Short mmCIF file of C-alpha atoms in Angstrom, two decimals:
data_model
loop_
_atom_site.label_atom_id
_atom_site.label_comp_id
_atom_site.label_asym_id
_atom_site.label_seq_id
_atom_site.Cartn_x
_atom_site.Cartn_y
_atom_site.Cartn_z
CA UNK A 1 5.85 4.22 13.91
CA UNK A 2 5.68 0.60 12.84
CA UNK A 3 3.18 -0.03 10.06
CA UNK A 4 1.05 -3.17 9.94
CA UNK A 5 2.13 -5.72 7.32
CA UNK A 6 -1.02 -5.18 5.24
CA UNK A 7 -1.46 -1.85 3.46
CA UNK A 8 -4.82 -1.29 1.76
CA UNK A 9 -4.81 1.19 -1.14
CA UNK A 10 -8.05 2.91 -2.09
CA UNK A 11 -9.58 3.06 -5.55
CA UNK A 12 -13.22 4.10 -5.53
CA UNK A 13 -13.60 3.08 -9.20
CA UNK A 14 -13.17 -0.56 -8.19
CA UNK A 15 -15.50 -0.50 -5.16
CA UNK A 16 -18.71 -2.47 -5.19
CA UNK A 17 -20.24 0.33 -3.06
CA UNK A 18 -19.24 3.68 -1.59
CA UNK A 19 -15.54 3.98 -0.71
CA UNK A 20 -16.15 4.89 2.95
CA UNK A 21 -18.31 1.79 3.42
CA UNK A 22 -15.73 -0.37 1.64
CA UNK A 23 -12.93 0.89 3.89
CA UNK A 24 -15.11 0.43 6.98
CA UNK A 25 -15.71 -3.20 5.97
CA UNK A 26 -11.98 -3.71 5.33
CA UNK A 27 -11.16 -2.28 8.77
CA UNK A 28 -13.82 -4.50 10.35
CA UNK A 29 -12.08 -7.47 8.66
CA UNK A 30 -8.69 -6.46 10.12
CA UNK A 31 -7.11 -3.72 7.97
CA UNK A 32 -5.11 -1.27 10.09
CA UNK A 33 -3.30 0.80 7.46
CA UNK A 34 -4.99 2.51 4.53
CA UNK A 35 -3.40 4.59 1.78
CA UNK A 36 -5.90 7.11 0.40
CA UNK A 37 -5.22 7.64 -3.30
CA UNK A 38 -8.12 9.31 -5.14
CA UNK A 39 -5.79 12.07 -6.39
CA UNK A 40 -8.33 13.13 -9.01
CA UNK A 41 -10.73 14.49 -6.39
CA UNK A 42 -10.84 18.22 -5.65
CA UNK A 43 -8.84 19.11 -2.52
CA UNK A 44 -11.91 19.76 -0.34
CA UNK A 45 -13.55 16.45 -1.30
CA UNK A 46 -10.30 14.57 -0.67
CA UNK A 47 -9.86 16.23 2.73
CA UNK A 48 -13.42 15.31 3.67
CA UNK A 49 -12.81 11.72 2.57
CA UNK A 50 -9.58 11.62 4.59
CA UNK A 51 -11.44 12.82 7.68
CA UNK A 52 -14.07 10.10 7.22
CA UNK A 53 -11.44 7.39 6.79
CA UNK A 54 -9.46 8.67 9.79
CA UNK A 55 -12.64 8.39 11.82
CA UNK A 56 -12.94 4.73 10.83
CA UNK A 57 -9.29 3.90 11.53
CA UNK A 58 -8.80 5.87 14.74
CA UNK A 59 -10.91 3.67 17.05
CA UNK A 60 -8.82 0.60 16.11
CA UNK A 61 -5.47 2.40 16.31
CA UNK A 62 -5.16 2.33 12.53
CA UNK A 63 -3.12 4.58 10.27
CA UNK A 64 -4.27 6.65 7.30
CA UNK A 65 -1.60 7.63 4.79
CA UNK A 66 -2.47 10.12 2.06
CA UNK A 67 -0.97 9.88 -1.42
CA UNK A 68 0.86 13.03 -2.36
CA UNK A 69 1.83 13.88 1.22
CA UNK A 70 2.63 10.71 3.22
CA UNK A 71 3.09 8.52 0.15
CA UNK A 72 4.81 9.78 -2.97
CA UNK A 73 4.75 8.54 -6.53
CA UNK A 74 8.13 7.50 -7.91
CA UNK A 75 8.79 10.90 -9.47
CA UNK A 76 7.08 13.19 -6.94
CA UNK A 77 9.40 15.76 -5.39
CA UNK A 78 10.42 15.22 -1.78
CA UNK A 79 8.21 17.38 0.46
CA UNK A 80 9.63 20.51 2.10
CA UNK A 81 7.92 19.49 5.35
CA UNK A 82 8.52 15.78 5.94
CA UNK A 83 5.48 13.99 7.37
CA UNK A 84 5.96 11.63 10.35
CA UNK A 85 5.70 8.60 8.03
CA UNK A 86 6.80 8.81 4.41
CA UNK A 87 6.63 6.17 1.70
CA UNK A 88 7.23 6.06 -2.02
CA UNK A 89 6.06 3.95 -4.95
CA UNK A 90 8.95 2.17 -6.68
CA UNK A 91 9.23 -0.01 -9.76
CA UNK A 92 12.95 -0.65 -10.21
CA UNK A 93 16.32 -0.63 -8.44
CA UNK A 94 17.05 3.04 -9.17
CA UNK A 95 13.76 4.16 -7.62
CA UNK A 96 14.30 1.95 -4.57
CA UNK A 97 17.83 3.35 -4.12
CA UNK A 98 16.54 6.92 -4.39
CA UNK A 99 13.84 6.23 -1.78
CA UNK A 100 16.44 4.74 0.55
CA UNK A 101 18.73 7.76 0.06
CA UNK A 102 15.83 10.11 0.85
CA UNK A 103 15.18 8.28 4.10
CA UNK A 104 11.73 6.96 3.21
CA UNK A 105 10.17 4.85 5.95
CA UNK A 106 8.77 2.30 3.49
CA UNK A 107 8.28 1.68 -0.21
CA UNK A 108 5.78 -0.15 -2.33
CA UNK A 109 7.36 -2.21 -5.10
CA UNK A 110 5.22 -3.09 -8.09
CA UNK A 111 4.00 -4.82 -10.07
CA UNK A 112 4.96 -8.10 -8.44
CA UNK A 113 2.33 -10.09 -10.35
CA UNK A 114 0.31 -9.19 -13.47
CA UNK A 115 -2.46 -6.71 -12.73
CA UNK A 116 -4.79 -4.53 -14.74
CA UNK A 117 -4.34 -1.73 -12.18
CA UNK A 118 -0.65 -1.13 -13.02
CA UNK A 119 -0.37 -1.03 -16.81
CA UNK A 120 2.71 0.56 -18.29
CA UNK A 121 5.17 -0.38 -15.56
CA UNK A 122 6.79 -3.22 -17.45
CA UNK A 123 6.50 -6.93 -16.91
CA UNK A 124 5.64 -8.35 -13.50
CA UNK A 125 8.68 -8.73 -11.24
CA UNK A 126 7.67 -12.05 -9.72
CA UNK A 127 9.05 -13.12 -6.34
CA UNK A 128 12.65 -13.29 -7.66
CA UNK A 129 12.51 -9.75 -9.04
CA UNK A 130 10.93 -8.54 -5.81
CA UNK A 131 13.70 -10.23 -3.83
CA UNK A 132 16.37 -8.50 -5.91
CA UNK A 133 14.92 -5.09 -4.96
CA UNK A 134 14.37 -5.77 -1.26
CA UNK A 135 17.98 -6.23 -0.12
CA UNK A 136 18.97 -2.58 0.38
CA UNK A 137 15.50 -1.07 0.53
CA UNK A 138 13.47 0.47 3.32
CA UNK A 139 10.69 -1.92 4.42
CA UNK A 140 8.98 -3.09 1.22
CA UNK A 141 5.29 -3.67 0.64
CA UNK A 142 4.83 -5.97 -2.37
CA UNK A 143 2.11 -4.55 -4.62
CA UNK A 144 0.41 -5.64 -7.81
CA UNK A 145 -1.78 -8.65 -8.31
CA UNK A 146 -1.16 -9.95 -4.77
CA UNK A 147 -3.61 -12.63 -3.67
CA UNK A 148 -3.65 -14.20 -0.21
CA UNK A 149 -1.98 -17.28 -1.73
CA UNK A 150 0.93 -15.05 -2.87
CA UNK A 151 1.71 -13.64 0.57
CA UNK A 152 4.09 -16.43 1.59
CA UNK A 153 6.18 -16.01 -1.59
CA UNK A 154 6.35 -12.23 -1.10
CA UNK A 155 7.46 -12.57 2.51
CA UNK A 156 9.96 -15.28 1.55
CA UNK A 157 11.39 -12.84 -1.03
CA UNK A 158 12.01 -10.39 1.80
CA UNK A 159 8.97 -8.12 1.63
CA UNK A 160 7.99 -6.55 4.94
CA UNK A 161 4.34 -6.90 3.94
CA UNK A 162 1.85 -6.67 1.11
CA UNK A 163 -0.19 -3.83 -0.33
CA UNK A 164 -3.53 -4.61 -1.92
CA UNK A 165 -5.95 -2.47 -3.86
CA UNK A 166 -8.35 -4.07 -6.34
CA UNK A 167 -9.01 -7.31 -4.50
CA UNK A 168 -9.93 -5.52 -1.29
CA UNK A 169 -11.87 -2.75 -3.02
CA UNK A 170 -14.02 -5.38 -4.73
CA UNK A 171 -14.26 -7.62 -1.64
CA UNK A 172 -13.30 -5.87 1.60
CA UNK A 173 -13.97 -9.04 3.59
CA UNK A 174 -10.95 -10.59 1.87
CA UNK A 175 -8.77 -8.57 4.27
CA UNK A 176 -9.22 -11.40 6.78
CA UNK A 177 -7.61 -13.80 4.28
CA UNK A 178 -4.61 -11.48 3.86
CA UNK A 179 -4.25 -11.02 7.62
CA UNK A 180 -4.34 -14.80 8.10
CA UNK A 181 -1.83 -15.36 5.30
CA UNK A 182 0.52 -12.77 6.81
CA UNK A 183 0.25 -14.43 10.22
CA UNK A 184 1.04 -17.83 8.67
CA UNK A 185 3.98 -16.39 6.71
CA UNK A 186 5.82 -15.10 9.77
CA UNK A 187 9.54 -15.87 9.50
#
């Protein structure tokens, strides 16, 4: 499966309204891949939320990835049953190398730019730091403080695409700006 170049990560604490409505607006604006985080929810609530989001993405041929199963944190154990698509969050060369060795289909690399959502992961990598991690990696989604105006620099550094959380959760209509920027940044 080939993922779209824009990956939207959920964070209901940053939404202006209900998460399902925010994701629906993001999909209406062009999002086709969503990573459901919300790991603090009880399993039943998270499963219900996943079903709702799948229902929004399915009619447009979109993909829902679920953190903890289809997308792993840097230190999560590799699953006994590998899902059809598997990604991992990475923050440095060692984590990227481990994800590659595991056969991950993609990785997110963060933080590329300063962001309040990713405290504690060291200084921002910037495009040069991103580029240094992309060379031997699975397809990389640049994550962390990415604005539409940053897309070209991320793609020029070798990122497959960009992953966005806060900006889209606060303004789901901004997805159209990211989609346009990705189209303009084609190699």
